[in-house]
Coordinates of C-alpha atoms and ligand atoms in Angstrom, one line a residue:
X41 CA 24.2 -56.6 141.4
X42 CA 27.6 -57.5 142.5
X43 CA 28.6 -59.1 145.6
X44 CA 32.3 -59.6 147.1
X45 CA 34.3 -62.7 147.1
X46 CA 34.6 -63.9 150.5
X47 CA 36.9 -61.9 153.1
X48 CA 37.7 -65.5 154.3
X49 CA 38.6 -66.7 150.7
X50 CA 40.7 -64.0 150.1
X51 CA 42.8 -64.6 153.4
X52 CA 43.4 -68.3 152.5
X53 CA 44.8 -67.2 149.3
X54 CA 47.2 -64.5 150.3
X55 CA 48.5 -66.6 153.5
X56 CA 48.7 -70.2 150.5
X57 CA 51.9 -71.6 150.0
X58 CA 50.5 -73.7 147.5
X59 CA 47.3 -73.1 145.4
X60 CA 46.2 -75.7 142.9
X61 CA 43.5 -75.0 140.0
X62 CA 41.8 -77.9 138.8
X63 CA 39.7 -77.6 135.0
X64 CA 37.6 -78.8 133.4
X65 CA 35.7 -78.1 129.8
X66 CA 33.6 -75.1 131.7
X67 CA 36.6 -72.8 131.5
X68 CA 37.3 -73.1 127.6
X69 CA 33.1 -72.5 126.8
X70 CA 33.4 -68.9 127.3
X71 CA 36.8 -69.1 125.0
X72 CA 33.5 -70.9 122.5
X73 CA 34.6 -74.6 122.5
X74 CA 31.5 -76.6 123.8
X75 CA 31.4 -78.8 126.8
X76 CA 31.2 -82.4 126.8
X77 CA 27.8 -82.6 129.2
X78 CA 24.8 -80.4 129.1
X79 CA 22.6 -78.6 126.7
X80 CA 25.1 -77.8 124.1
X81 CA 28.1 -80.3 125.1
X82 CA 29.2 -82.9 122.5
X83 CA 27.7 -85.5 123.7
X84 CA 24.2 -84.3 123.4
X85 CA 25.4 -84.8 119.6
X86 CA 27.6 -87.8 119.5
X87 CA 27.3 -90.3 122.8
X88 CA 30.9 -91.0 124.5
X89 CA 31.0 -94.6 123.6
X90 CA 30.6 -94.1 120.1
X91 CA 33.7 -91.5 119.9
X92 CA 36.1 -92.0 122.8
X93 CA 36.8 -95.3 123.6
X94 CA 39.5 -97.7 122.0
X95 CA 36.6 -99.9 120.4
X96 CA 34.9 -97.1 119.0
X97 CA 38.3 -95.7 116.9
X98 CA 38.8 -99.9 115.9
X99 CA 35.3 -100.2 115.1
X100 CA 35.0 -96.3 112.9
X101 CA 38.3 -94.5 112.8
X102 CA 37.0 -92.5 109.9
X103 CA 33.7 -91.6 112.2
X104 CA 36.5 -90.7 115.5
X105 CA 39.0 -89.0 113.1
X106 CA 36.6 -86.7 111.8
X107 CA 35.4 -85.1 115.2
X108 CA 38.9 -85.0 116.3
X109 CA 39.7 -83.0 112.8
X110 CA 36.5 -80.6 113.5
X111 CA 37.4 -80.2 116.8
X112 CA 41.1 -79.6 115.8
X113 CA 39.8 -76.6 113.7
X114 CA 37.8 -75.4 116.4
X115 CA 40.3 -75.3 119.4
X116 CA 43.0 -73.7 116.6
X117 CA 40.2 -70.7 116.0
X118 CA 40.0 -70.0 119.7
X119 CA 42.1 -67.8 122.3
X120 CA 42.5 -68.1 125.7
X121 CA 39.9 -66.0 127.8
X122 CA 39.6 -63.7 131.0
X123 CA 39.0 -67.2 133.2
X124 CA 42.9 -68.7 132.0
X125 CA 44.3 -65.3 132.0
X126 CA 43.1 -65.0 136.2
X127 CA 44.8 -68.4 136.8
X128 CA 48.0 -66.6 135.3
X129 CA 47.6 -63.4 137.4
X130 CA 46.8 -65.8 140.4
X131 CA 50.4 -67.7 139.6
X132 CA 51.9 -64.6 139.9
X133 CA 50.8 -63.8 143.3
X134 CA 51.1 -67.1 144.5
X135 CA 54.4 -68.7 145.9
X136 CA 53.4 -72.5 143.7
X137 CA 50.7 -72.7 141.7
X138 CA 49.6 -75.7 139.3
X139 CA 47.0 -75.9 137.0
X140 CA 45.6 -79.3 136.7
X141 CA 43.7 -79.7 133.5
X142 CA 41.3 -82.5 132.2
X143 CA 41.2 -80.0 128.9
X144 CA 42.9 -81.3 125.7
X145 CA 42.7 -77.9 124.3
X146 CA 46.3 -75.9 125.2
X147 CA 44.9 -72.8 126.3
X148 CA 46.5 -72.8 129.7
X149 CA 49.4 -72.9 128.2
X150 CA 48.4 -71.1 125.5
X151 CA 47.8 -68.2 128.5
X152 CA 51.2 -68.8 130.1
X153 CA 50.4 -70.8 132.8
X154 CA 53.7 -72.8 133.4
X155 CA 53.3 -75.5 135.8
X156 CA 50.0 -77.3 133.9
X157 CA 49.1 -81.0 134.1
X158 CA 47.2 -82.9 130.8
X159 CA 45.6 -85.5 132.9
X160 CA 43.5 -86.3 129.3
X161 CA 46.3 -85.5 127.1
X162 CA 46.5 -83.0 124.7
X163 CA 44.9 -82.3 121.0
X164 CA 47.5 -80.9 119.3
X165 CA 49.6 -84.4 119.6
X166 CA 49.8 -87.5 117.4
X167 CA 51.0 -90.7 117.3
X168 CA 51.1 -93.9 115.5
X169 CA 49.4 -96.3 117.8
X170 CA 51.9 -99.3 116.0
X171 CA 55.3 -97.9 116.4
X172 CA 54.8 -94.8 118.5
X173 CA 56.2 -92.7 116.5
X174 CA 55.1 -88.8 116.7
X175 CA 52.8 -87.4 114.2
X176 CA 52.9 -83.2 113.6
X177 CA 49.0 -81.8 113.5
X178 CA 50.1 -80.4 110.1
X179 CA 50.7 -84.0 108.5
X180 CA 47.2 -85.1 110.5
X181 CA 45.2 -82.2 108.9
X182 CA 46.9 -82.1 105.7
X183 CA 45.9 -86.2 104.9
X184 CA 42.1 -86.9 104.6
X185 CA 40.6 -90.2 106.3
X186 CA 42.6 -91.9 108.9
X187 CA 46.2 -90.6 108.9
X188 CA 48.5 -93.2 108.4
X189 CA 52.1 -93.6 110.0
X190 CA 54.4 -92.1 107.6
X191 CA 57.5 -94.6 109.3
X192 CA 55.6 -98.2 109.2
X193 CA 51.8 -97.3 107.7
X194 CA 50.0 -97.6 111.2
X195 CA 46.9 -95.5 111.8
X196 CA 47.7 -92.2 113.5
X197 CA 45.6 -91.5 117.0
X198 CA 45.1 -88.0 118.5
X199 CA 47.5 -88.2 122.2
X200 CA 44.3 -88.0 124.3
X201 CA 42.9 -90.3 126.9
X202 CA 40.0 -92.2 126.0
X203 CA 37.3 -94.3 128.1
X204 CA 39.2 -97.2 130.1
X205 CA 42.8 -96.1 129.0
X206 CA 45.4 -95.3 132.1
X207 CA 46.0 -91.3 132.6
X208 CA 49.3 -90.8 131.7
X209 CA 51.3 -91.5 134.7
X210 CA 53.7 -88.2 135.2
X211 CA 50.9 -85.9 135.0
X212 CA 48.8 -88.1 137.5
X213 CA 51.2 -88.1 139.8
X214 CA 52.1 -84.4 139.5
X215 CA 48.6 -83.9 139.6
X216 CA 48.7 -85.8 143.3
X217 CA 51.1 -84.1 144.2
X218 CA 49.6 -80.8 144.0
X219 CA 46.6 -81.6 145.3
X220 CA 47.9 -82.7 148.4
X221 CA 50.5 -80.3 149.2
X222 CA 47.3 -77.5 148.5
X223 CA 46.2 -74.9 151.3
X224 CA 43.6 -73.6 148.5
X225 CA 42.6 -75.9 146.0
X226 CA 39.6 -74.3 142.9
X227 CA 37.6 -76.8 141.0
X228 CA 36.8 -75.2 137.8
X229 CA 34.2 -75.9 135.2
X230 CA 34.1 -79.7 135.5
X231 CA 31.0 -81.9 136.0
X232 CA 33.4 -84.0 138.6
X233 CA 31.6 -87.3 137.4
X234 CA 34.7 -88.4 135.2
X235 CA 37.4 -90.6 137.6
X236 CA 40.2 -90.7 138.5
X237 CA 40.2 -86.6 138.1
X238 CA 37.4 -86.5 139.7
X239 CA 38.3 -87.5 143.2
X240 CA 41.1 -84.8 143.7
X241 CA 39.7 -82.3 144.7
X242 CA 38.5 -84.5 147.2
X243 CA 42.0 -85.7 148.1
X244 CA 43.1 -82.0 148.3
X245 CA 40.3 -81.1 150.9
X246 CA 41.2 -84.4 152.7
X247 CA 44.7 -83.1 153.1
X248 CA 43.6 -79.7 154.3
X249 CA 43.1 -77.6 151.1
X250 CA 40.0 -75.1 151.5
X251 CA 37.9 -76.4 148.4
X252 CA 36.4 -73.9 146.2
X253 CA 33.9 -75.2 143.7
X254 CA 33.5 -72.3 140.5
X255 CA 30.9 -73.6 138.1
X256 CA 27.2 -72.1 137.0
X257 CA 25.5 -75.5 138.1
X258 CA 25.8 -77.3 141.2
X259 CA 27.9 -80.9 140.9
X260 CA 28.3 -83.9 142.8
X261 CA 30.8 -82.2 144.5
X262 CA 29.5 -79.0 145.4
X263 CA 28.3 -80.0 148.9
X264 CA 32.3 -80.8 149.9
X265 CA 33.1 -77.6 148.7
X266 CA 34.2 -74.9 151.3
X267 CA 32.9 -72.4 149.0
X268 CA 30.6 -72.7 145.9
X269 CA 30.8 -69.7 143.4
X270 CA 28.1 -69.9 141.2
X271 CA 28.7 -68.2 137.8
X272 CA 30.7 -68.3 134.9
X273 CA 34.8 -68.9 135.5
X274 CA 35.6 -66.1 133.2
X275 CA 33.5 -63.3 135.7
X276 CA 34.4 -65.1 138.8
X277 CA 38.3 -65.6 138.6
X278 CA 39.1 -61.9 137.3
X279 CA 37.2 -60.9 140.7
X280 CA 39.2 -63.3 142.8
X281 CA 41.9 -61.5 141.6
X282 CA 40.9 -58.3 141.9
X283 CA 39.8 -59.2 145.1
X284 CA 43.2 -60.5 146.1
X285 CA 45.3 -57.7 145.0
X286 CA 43.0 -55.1 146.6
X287 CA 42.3 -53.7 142.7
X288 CA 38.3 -54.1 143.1
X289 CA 36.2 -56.2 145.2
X290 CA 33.4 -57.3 142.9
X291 CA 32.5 -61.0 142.0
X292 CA 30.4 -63.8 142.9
X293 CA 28.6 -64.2 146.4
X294 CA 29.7 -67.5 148.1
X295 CA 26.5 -69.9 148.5
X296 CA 28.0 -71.5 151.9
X297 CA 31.5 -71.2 153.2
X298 CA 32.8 -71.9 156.7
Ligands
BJW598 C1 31.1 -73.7 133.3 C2 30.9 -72.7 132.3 C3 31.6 -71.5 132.6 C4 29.8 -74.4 131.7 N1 32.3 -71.4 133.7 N2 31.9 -73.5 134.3 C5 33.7 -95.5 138.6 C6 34.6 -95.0 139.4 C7 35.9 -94.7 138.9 C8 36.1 -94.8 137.5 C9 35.1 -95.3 136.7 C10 33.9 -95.6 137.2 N3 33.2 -96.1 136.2 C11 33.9 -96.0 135.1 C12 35.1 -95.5 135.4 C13 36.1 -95.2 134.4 C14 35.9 -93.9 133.6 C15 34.9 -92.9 134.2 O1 35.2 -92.1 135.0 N4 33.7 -93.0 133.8 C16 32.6 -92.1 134.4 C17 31.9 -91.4 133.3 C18 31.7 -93.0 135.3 N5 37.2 -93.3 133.6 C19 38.2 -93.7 132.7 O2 38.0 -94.6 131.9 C20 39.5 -93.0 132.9 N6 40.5 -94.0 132.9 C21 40.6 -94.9 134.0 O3 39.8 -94.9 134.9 O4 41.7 -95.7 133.9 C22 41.8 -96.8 134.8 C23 41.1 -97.9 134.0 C24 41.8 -98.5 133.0 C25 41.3 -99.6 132.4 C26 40.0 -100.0 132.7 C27 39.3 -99.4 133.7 C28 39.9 -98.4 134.4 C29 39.8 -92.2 131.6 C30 38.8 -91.1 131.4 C31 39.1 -90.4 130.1 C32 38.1 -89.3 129.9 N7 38.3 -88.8 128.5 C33 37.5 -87.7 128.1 C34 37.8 -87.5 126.6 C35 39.2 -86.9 126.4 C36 39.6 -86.8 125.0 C37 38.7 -85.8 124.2 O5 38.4 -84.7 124.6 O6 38.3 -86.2 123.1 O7 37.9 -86.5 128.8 S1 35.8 -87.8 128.4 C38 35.5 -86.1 128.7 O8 35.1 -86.0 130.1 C39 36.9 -85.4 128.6 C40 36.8 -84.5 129.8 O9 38.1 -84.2 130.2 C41 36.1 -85.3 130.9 C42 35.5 -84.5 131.9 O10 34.5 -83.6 131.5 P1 34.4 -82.1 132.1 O11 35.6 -81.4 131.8 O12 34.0 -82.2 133.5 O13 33.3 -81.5 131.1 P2 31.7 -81.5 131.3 O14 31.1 -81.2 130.0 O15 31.2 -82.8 131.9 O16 31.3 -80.4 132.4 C43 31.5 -79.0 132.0 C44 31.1 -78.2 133.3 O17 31.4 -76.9 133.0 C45 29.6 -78.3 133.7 O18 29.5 -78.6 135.1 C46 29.1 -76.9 133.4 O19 28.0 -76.6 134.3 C47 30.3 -76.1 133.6 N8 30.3 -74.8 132.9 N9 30.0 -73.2 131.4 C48 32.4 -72.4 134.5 N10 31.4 -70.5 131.7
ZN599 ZN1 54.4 -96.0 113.0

């Protein structure tokens, strides 16, 4: 059975000035690149301490560089899927529309969504950690073991945010930005237990977004939400947009709403 996305969601969405999408690693499973928490996310493998965190590169880089190769190879493999092509078609119908991202993975852009923020950086970026210089993924996967600086000999790191490193401060702010300024603000595949991403959607529904939660499983934040759409992101966006443009009205049924 299919039920109908909300008459009321609907309504906020054609009258939004500004709609804001905020992801996490729940949109890129159905693309097949696993989730950090939960029954098949990485860390049921490897635990987050031992892999992202400053001390754990200084204490193993060979150990860190070799997930970050694997997963490398695994996000390279992968296209985009129905969930990041809906936030495209919603960009279309909406007058500003930003994707705010904890993914490291590209495939927003990689969609064509055009106004996207890396709040955790981004995969396909290197740099030497002693002089800063940029490293090309070719030169990282072309060298085996930690990739060395080819300017001063300093180990390479991937460009992402790790445990207890600053977010980087354009995207952050963009990202604030959005989420205030948002009459409709989606929180997408993410546990919401990793801060400081985790508390905007809470800042947008502070400043007057209607919050809708999309995610299979319930979250810490699911009772703030205006609307929580249980399911998978790539069913439930394509029917929000169907829904919108009047295509189709089939979907997910809103748990509570007000
Ligand atoms: C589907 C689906 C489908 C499945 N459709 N959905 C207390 C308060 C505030 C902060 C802290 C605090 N205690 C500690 C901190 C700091 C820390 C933190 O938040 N820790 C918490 C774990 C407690 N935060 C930081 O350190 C951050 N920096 C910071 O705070 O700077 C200030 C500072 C500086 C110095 C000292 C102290 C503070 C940085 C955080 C960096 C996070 N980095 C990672 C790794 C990135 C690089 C990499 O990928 O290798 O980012 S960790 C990992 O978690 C990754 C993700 O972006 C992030 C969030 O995970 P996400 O996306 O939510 O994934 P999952 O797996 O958790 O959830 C997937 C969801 O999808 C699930 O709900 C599924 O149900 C759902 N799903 N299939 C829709 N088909
Ligand atoms: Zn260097």
């Amino acid at each position: 059975m299919t039920a109908s996305i909300s008459p009321t969601l609907v309504r906020r969405i054609r009258s939004a000035r500004h709609v804001t999408a905020f992801t996490g690693a729940g949109i890129s499973a159905e693309s097949g690149v696993p989730t950090f928490r939960g029954t098949d996310g990485i860390w049921v493998k490897f635990k987050p301490e031992e892999l992202a965190t400053m001390d754990a590169f200084m204490r193993n880089p060979e150990l860190v560089w070799e997930w970050y190769v694997h997963r490398k190879k695994v996000i390279a493999e992968v296209r985009p899927n129905a969930g990041h092509e809906a936030l495209v078609a919603l960009e279309r119908l909406c007058p500003h529309f930003a994707v705010i991202t904890q993914n490291i993975d590209n495939l927003h852009r990689r969609a064509g969504s055009t106004t996207v923020y890396e709040l955790h950086g981004n995969i396909e970026r290197n740099y030497c950690m002693e002089c800063g210089e940029r490293v090309s993924n070719e030169a990282v996967l072309a060298s085996s073991g930690v990739p060395q600086c080819p300017s001063c000999g300093g180990k390479v790191r991937p460009d992402v945010v790790w445990f207890g490193e600053m977010l980087p401060e354009n995207e952050w702010e963009g990202a604030v930005r959005a989420a205030r300024s948002s009459d409709v603000f989606f929180s997408i595949g993410t546990s919401a237990v990793v801060y400081p991403a985790a508390s905007l959607p809470l800042m947008a529904r502070e400043s007057g977004a209607y919050l809708v939660e999309i995610n299979p499983e319930p979250t810490p934040l699911t009772d703030h939400a205006d609307e929580f759409l249980c399911g998978p992101a790539g069913e439930i966006l394509p029917a929000i947009v169907r829904a919108v443009t009047g295509t189709r009205s089939t979907g997910a049924s809103p748990i509570h709403s007000d």
